[in-house]
Short mmCIF file of C-alpha atoms and ligand atoms in Angstrom, two decimals:
data_model
loop_
_atom_site.label_atom_id
_atom_site.label_comp_id
_atom_site.label_asym_id
_atom_site.label_seq_id
_atom_site.Cartn_x
_atom_site.Cartn_y
_atom_site.Cartn_z
CA MET R 206 70.61 172.69 41.38
CA VAL R 207 70.34 176.11 40.13
CA SER R 208 71.39 178.14 37.08
CA THR R 209 74.94 179.24 36.94
CA LYS R 210 73.50 182.90 35.91
CA ILE R 211 71.73 183.08 39.24
CA LEU R 212 74.98 182.42 40.96
CA PHE R 213 76.83 185.16 39.01
CA ASN R 214 74.10 187.66 39.52
CA HIS R 215 74.42 187.11 43.23
CA CYS R 216 78.13 187.11 43.43
CA TYR R 217 79.48 189.64 40.91
CA GLY R 218 81.93 192.00 42.41
CA LYS R 219 81.31 190.70 46.08
CA TYR R 220 82.70 187.17 46.05
CA ALA R 221 83.46 184.30 43.73
CA ILE R 222 82.21 180.77 43.33
CA ALA R 223 84.73 177.85 43.52
CA ALA R 224 84.13 175.79 40.28
CA VAL R 225 85.79 172.35 41.13
CA ASN R 226 86.45 169.43 38.71
CA VAL R 227 85.29 166.09 40.01
CA PHE R 228 86.55 162.61 38.85
CA THR R 229 85.82 160.38 41.81
CA MET R 230 83.31 159.52 44.43
CA GLU R 231 85.57 160.71 47.20
CA GLN R 232 85.85 164.16 45.34
CA VAL R 233 82.11 164.48 45.12
CA HIS R 234 81.55 163.74 48.75
CA GLY R 235 84.30 166.05 49.96
CA LEU R 236 83.03 168.89 47.61
CA PHE R 237 79.32 168.65 48.60
CA ALA R 238 80.14 167.88 52.32
CA ALA R 239 82.02 171.29 52.38
CA ALA R 240 79.41 173.17 50.56
CA GLU R 241 76.52 172.03 52.70
CA HIS R 242 78.53 172.37 55.92
CA SER R 243 79.35 175.99 55.26
CA ASN R 244 76.22 177.00 53.37
CA THR R 245 78.31 177.96 50.29
CA PRO R 246 77.31 177.83 46.63
CA ILE R 247 79.53 175.73 44.27
CA ILE R 248 79.92 174.82 40.81
CA VAL R 249 80.66 171.23 40.12
CA GLN R 250 82.71 170.68 36.98
CA ILE R 251 82.97 167.68 34.79
CA THR R 252 85.64 167.64 32.03
CA PRO R 253 85.84 165.36 28.91
CA ALA R 254 88.69 163.51 30.47
CA ALA R 255 86.46 162.81 33.58
CA ARG R 256 83.79 161.46 31.46
CA ASN R 257 86.22 159.21 29.54
CA TYR R 258 87.49 157.89 32.88
CA ALA R 259 84.29 157.48 35.15
CA HIS R 260 81.60 157.65 32.26
CA ALA R 261 79.27 160.34 32.03
CA GLU R 262 76.25 158.56 33.41
CA MET R 263 78.28 157.45 36.55
CA LEU R 264 79.33 161.09 37.08
CA MET R 265 75.79 162.30 36.82
CA SER R 266 74.63 159.57 39.14
CA MET R 267 77.12 160.61 41.63
CA VAL R 268 76.17 164.19 41.42
CA LYS R 269 72.47 163.34 41.75
CA ALA R 270 73.12 161.17 44.86
CA ALA R 271 75.21 163.84 46.42
CA ALA R 272 72.50 166.47 45.87
CA GLY R 273 70.23 163.98 47.89
CA ILE R 274 72.54 163.20 50.52
CA TYR R 275 73.79 166.77 51.00
CA SER R 276 70.31 168.16 50.31
CA LYS R 277 70.81 171.69 51.42
CA THR R 278 73.68 172.29 48.97
CA VAL R 279 73.28 175.04 46.33
CA PHE R 280 75.04 174.06 43.26
CA ALA R 281 75.35 174.24 39.40
CA LEU R 282 76.69 171.46 37.26
CA HIS R 283 79.01 172.63 34.58
CA LEU R 284 80.80 171.00 31.52
CA ASP R 285 84.36 172.28 31.71
CA HIS R 286 86.48 172.61 28.41
CA GLY R 287 83.97 171.03 26.23
CA VAL R 288 83.86 170.19 22.50
CA GLU R 289 80.69 169.92 20.45
CA GLU R 290 80.35 166.17 21.07
CA HIS R 291 80.29 166.50 24.85
CA ILE R 292 78.38 169.92 24.82
CA TYR R 293 75.27 168.61 22.98
CA ASP R 294 75.12 165.58 25.39
CA ALA R 295 75.42 167.84 28.39
CA ILE R 296 72.78 170.11 27.02
CA ASP R 297 70.45 166.98 26.52
CA ASN R 298 71.25 166.11 30.08
CA CYS R 299 70.38 169.40 31.46
CA TYR R 300 73.67 170.59 32.96
CA SER R 301 73.37 174.13 34.31
CA SER R 302 75.98 175.44 31.93
CA VAL R 303 78.62 174.37 29.39
CA MET R 304 82.05 175.74 28.33
CA ILE R 305 82.98 175.70 24.55
CA ASP R 306 86.62 175.98 24.37
CA ALA R 307 87.42 177.09 20.99
CA SER R 308 90.30 179.52 22.31
CA HIS R 309 92.83 177.57 20.28
CA ASP R 310 91.18 178.37 16.98
CA ASP R 311 91.46 181.83 15.24
CA PHE R 312 89.03 184.59 16.29
CA GLU R 313 86.51 184.11 13.58
CA THR R 314 86.19 180.45 14.15
CA ASN R 315 86.05 180.73 17.82
CA VAL R 316 83.05 183.23 17.26
CA LYS R 317 81.45 180.80 14.73
CA ARG R 318 81.57 177.69 17.18
CA THR R 319 80.67 179.50 20.33
CA LYS R 320 77.63 181.22 18.73
CA ALA R 321 76.35 177.89 17.41
CA VAL R 322 76.68 176.42 20.93
CA VAL R 323 75.00 179.34 22.51
CA GLU R 324 71.87 179.11 20.05
CA LYS R 325 71.42 175.51 21.12
CA ALA R 326 72.03 175.97 24.84
CA HIS R 327 69.94 179.02 25.19
CA LEU R 328 66.89 177.15 23.86
CA LYS R 329 67.00 174.98 27.13
CA ASN R 330 68.06 177.91 29.28
CA ILE R 331 71.59 176.41 29.73
CA MET R 332 74.43 179.08 30.20
CA VAL R 333 77.50 179.02 27.90
CA GLU R 334 81.16 180.03 29.09
CA ALA R 335 83.45 180.77 26.21
CA GLU R 336 87.13 181.44 26.29
CA LEU R 337 89.42 184.07 24.47
CA GLY R 338 93.03 184.14 24.86
CA VAL R 339 95.18 181.02 25.36
CA LEU R 340 96.32 179.61 28.73
CA SER R 341 99.44 177.50 28.84
CA GLY R 342 99.85 174.47 31.03
CA VAL R 343 98.69 170.77 31.37
CA GLU R 344 95.03 169.89 32.17
CA ASP R 345 93.90 166.39 31.71
CA ASP R 346 94.89 165.59 28.11
CA ILE R 347 95.39 169.20 26.96
CA ASP R 348 99.05 170.34 27.08
CA ILE R 349 99.77 173.93 25.87
CA ASP R 350 103.43 175.12 25.71
CA SER R 351 103.91 178.66 27.08
CA SER R 352 105.16 179.87 23.73
CA HIS R 353 101.50 179.33 22.32
CA ALA R 354 99.88 181.09 25.11
CA SER R 355 98.47 184.56 24.69
CA TYR R 356 96.62 187.19 26.80
CA THR R 357 93.01 188.05 26.08
CA ASN R 358 92.75 191.31 24.17
CA PRO R 359 90.02 193.35 26.12
CA LYS R 360 88.57 195.04 22.97
CA GLN R 361 88.33 191.76 21.38
CA ALA R 362 86.58 190.37 24.29
CA LYS R 363 83.76 192.97 23.99
CA GLU R 364 83.51 192.14 20.35
CA PHE R 365 83.48 188.43 21.00
CA VAL R 366 80.75 188.56 23.58
CA GLU R 367 78.61 190.89 21.55
CA ARG R 368 78.76 188.69 18.54
CA THR R 369 78.42 185.30 20.32
CA GLY R 370 75.96 186.00 23.13
CA CYS R 371 77.95 183.82 25.49
CA ASP R 372 77.10 184.40 29.09
CA SER R 373 80.41 184.25 30.70
CA LEU R 374 83.90 184.42 29.38
CA ALA R 375 87.15 182.68 30.56
CA VAL R 376 90.21 184.89 30.10
CA ALA R 377 93.89 184.53 29.78
CA VAL R 378 95.45 186.92 32.21
CA GLY R 379 98.50 185.10 33.41
CA THR R 380 97.28 181.81 35.07
CA SER R 381 97.91 178.40 33.64
CA HIS R 382 96.74 175.07 34.25
CA GLY R 383 98.64 172.60 36.44
CA ALA R 384 101.23 172.72 39.17
CA TYR R 385 103.71 174.97 37.50
CA LYS R 386 102.21 178.41 37.09
CA PHE R 387 104.15 181.60 36.87
CA SER R 388 107.36 179.80 36.40
CA GLY R 389 108.48 182.92 34.40
CA GLY R 390 107.53 184.83 37.51
CA LYS R 391 104.80 187.05 36.02
CA GLY R 392 101.58 186.42 38.10
CA LEU R 393 98.04 187.79 37.42
CA GLN R 394 97.96 190.68 34.83
CA PHE R 395 95.62 193.01 36.77
CA HIS R 396 95.75 195.88 34.20
CA ILE R 397 94.25 193.38 31.49
CA LEU R 398 91.77 192.36 33.88
CA GLU R 399 90.75 195.95 34.57
CA GLN R 400 90.56 196.82 30.88
CA ILE R 401 88.26 193.75 30.35
CA GLN R 402 86.07 194.99 33.03
CA ASN R 403 85.92 198.39 31.47
CA GLU R 404 84.85 197.03 28.24
CA LEU R 405 82.52 194.42 29.85
CA PRO R 406 81.07 195.98 32.99
CA ASN R 407 78.91 193.78 35.17
CA TYR R 408 79.79 190.81 33.02
CA PRO R 409 80.88 187.63 34.69
CA ILE R 410 84.57 186.71 34.03
CA VAL R 411 86.03 183.23 34.73
CA LEU R 412 89.52 182.52 35.91
CA HIS R 413 90.88 179.18 34.77
CA GLY R 414 94.16 177.91 36.42
CA SER R 415 93.33 179.11 39.90
CA SER R 416 94.92 176.42 42.24
CA ASN R 417 96.91 177.76 45.00
CA VAL R 418 99.69 175.08 44.80
CA SER R 419 100.86 175.39 48.38
CA ALA R 420 104.45 175.04 48.95
CA LYS R 421 103.78 173.27 51.99
CA GLU R 422 101.78 170.55 50.30
CA VAL R 423 104.48 170.22 47.51
CA GLU R 424 107.02 169.75 50.25
CA GLU R 425 104.98 167.07 52.11
CA ILE R 426 104.44 165.24 48.72
CA ASN R 427 108.09 165.16 48.13
CA ARG R 428 108.85 164.04 51.82
CA TYR R 429 106.71 160.88 51.15
CA GLY R 430 108.61 160.06 48.02
CA GLY R 431 107.18 162.52 45.33
CA LYS R 432 109.20 164.23 42.77
CA LEU R 433 107.53 167.56 42.15
CA ALA R 434 109.97 170.42 41.04
CA GLU R 435 110.87 173.14 43.39
CA ASN R 436 109.23 175.79 41.08
CA ALA R 437 105.58 174.34 41.60
CA SER R 438 103.53 177.44 42.40
CA GLY R 439 100.00 178.79 41.98
CA VAL R 440 97.59 181.79 42.48
CA THR R 441 98.01 183.53 45.86
CA ASP R 442 95.00 184.11 48.11
CA GLU R 443 95.64 187.88 47.94
CA GLU R 444 95.60 187.58 44.02
CA LEU R 445 92.22 185.75 44.08
CA LYS R 446 90.68 188.37 46.60
CA LYS R 447 91.91 191.17 44.38
CA ALA R 448 90.52 189.53 41.07
CA ILE R 449 87.04 189.39 42.54
CA SER R 450 86.75 193.11 42.48
CA TYR R 451 87.48 192.97 38.62
CA GLY R 452 84.55 190.87 37.86
CA ILE R 453 85.93 187.33 38.30
CA CYS R 454 82.88 185.37 39.48
CA LYS R 455 84.17 181.83 38.86
CA VAL R 456 87.32 180.44 40.06
CA ASN R 457 88.36 177.01 38.53
CA ILE R 458 90.25 174.66 40.84
CA ALA R 459 91.45 170.99 39.88
CA THR R 460 95.22 170.84 40.56
CA ASP R 461 95.07 171.55 44.30
CA LEU R 462 92.72 168.49 44.82
CA ARG R 463 95.05 166.29 42.87
CA LEU R 464 97.99 167.50 44.93
CA LEU R 465 95.96 166.61 48.00
CA TRP R 466 95.15 163.21 46.72
CA THR R 467 98.88 162.54 45.94
CA LYS R 468 99.91 163.72 49.44
CA ILE R 469 97.34 161.47 51.39
CA HIS R 470 98.00 158.38 49.38
CA ARG R 471 101.80 158.77 49.31
CA ARG R 472 101.54 159.33 53.17
CA PHE R 473 99.28 156.20 53.50
CA PHE R 474 101.71 153.92 51.56
CA TYR R 475 104.81 155.33 53.33
CA GLU R 476 103.54 155.20 56.96
CA THR R 477 101.54 152.23 56.76
CA PRO R 478 103.15 149.75 54.33
CA GLU R 479 101.45 146.79 55.90
CA LEU R 480 97.86 148.05 54.95
CA PHE R 481 95.98 147.55 51.75
CA ASP R 482 92.61 148.99 52.33
CA PRO R 483 91.39 151.80 49.88
CA VAL R 484 88.79 152.92 52.48
CA VAL R 485 91.53 154.11 54.68
CA PRO R 486 93.24 156.71 52.31
CA GLY R 487 89.73 157.26 50.80
CA LYS R 488 88.21 158.52 54.02
CA ALA R 489 91.08 160.58 54.92
CA TYR R 490 90.95 162.20 51.44
CA MET R 491 87.34 163.04 51.82
CA ASN R 492 87.77 164.69 55.15
CA GLU R 493 90.88 166.67 54.14
CA TYR R 494 89.19 167.62 50.86
CA LYS R 495 86.28 168.95 52.76
CA ASN R 496 88.58 170.94 55.04
CA PHE R 497 90.60 172.27 52.16
CA MET R 498 87.37 173.48 50.16
CA LEU R 499 86.17 175.18 53.52
CA GLU R 500 89.29 177.22 53.56
CA ARG R 501 89.03 178.01 49.79
CA PHE R 502 85.42 179.31 50.39
CA GLU R 503 86.54 181.69 52.98
CA VAL R 504 89.21 183.03 50.63
CA LEU R 505 86.89 183.62 47.94
CA GLY R 506 84.29 185.24 50.41
CA ALA R 507 81.66 182.70 49.46
CA THR R 508 81.16 181.20 52.93
CA GLY R 509 77.58 181.31 54.09
CA LYS R 510 76.16 182.68 50.86
CA ALA R 511 73.96 179.83 49.58
CA SER R 512 70.83 180.28 51.59
CA SER R 513 70.44 183.83 50.26
CA ILE R 514 70.46 182.74 46.76
CA ILE R 515 67.37 180.79 46.76
P1 LIG T 216 94.15 174.43 38.07
O1 LIG T 216 95.11 173.67 37.20
O2 LIG T 216 94.85 175.62 38.33
O3 LIG T 216 93.56 173.71 39.13
O4 LIG T 216 92.92 174.86 37.01
C1 LIG T 216 91.97 174.08 36.74
C2 LIG T 216 91.00 174.64 35.86
O5 LIG T 216 91.11 175.77 35.26
C3 LIG T 216 89.96 173.86 35.24
O6 LIG T 216 89.34 174.34 34.23
#
C-alpha cells in the first residue's frame, strides 16, 4: 500500500489511475487480480454506503487479505465521498487518502470543512481529496438532480486549493454519477478542464462519474430481462485519454462494475434456471471483472506502471 501522492506524482500528465469502488469480496478479488496480473497501480475506494453495507472492518480485512494474496499489487486505499464521521475513522485506520465531499455546501463552508479535515489528515500523512462544483446523478444514497448541478469555476478552484491545502481536487466538468450521463448530450467540458489546469498547473485533478456505460452491456442486460433505458451512456475512451493530458490523475469507476454484476447475474438466472449456487455467477463475475479492469487500465495508459513506482 502506497501514498496516493506517490501515485499522482508518477502519473501526472502521462496516465491515470483507476479508482474503483468495492462493496463485495468478488469485487476485491477481481480488482486486485487485474492489478497484479497487469502490473498496474490502483486506488481501492470505499464509500460510506459500502461501509454501511459490508461493515468498515469487513472491508478493511478484505483489502488486507487481498494485499497478501495478490502481494505484488501497488495500491492506495481511499475513502470516497466521506463526511467527517467516516473521515476521522478512516484517518485512524490509516487509509492512504480521504475525500471530504462538502461540494453541496456554499464556498466558504466547503473551504472551512475541507481545511479542518486537511489539518487532521496531514498530521498522519494522509492525503485529502476535496470537491468543488456539483455533479449530478445517482451514487449510492446520493441523488442530485441535474438542475442543482454546476460546473467548477477555475478561478475559485485555485483559491480553494490555496486556502484549504487539499492535495487533489474533484471537479465538475460535465460527468455525472450513474448510468445516465450526458442525457442532455453535452459531454466533457474540455475548455473548463484546460482553464483549471492553467490555474493549477501540475496539480492532480480527479474525474468522478467516469464509467463508460457500454451500449453493448446495456443491451445484454436488457436481453436477459433488465429494463435499463435506451439513453444510458457514459464517458468514451477518447474523452478519458484526452482528459489525462489536462491533469486528470484519478478516474473514478463504480457504475460499470454494477452493470457487469447485473449482466452476469441476470444471464445466470435466465440461462440456468435450474441452478441455485452463488459460486457459479460469483466466479464468472470475478473473471469478467478482472478482464474488464485489464481493458480499462489499457485505456488509461496505466498498464505495466506499478513496478516503476516503488
Ligand atoms: P460512475 O457512476 O461513473 O461509475 O462514477 C463513480 C464515482 O465517481 C465514484 O466516486
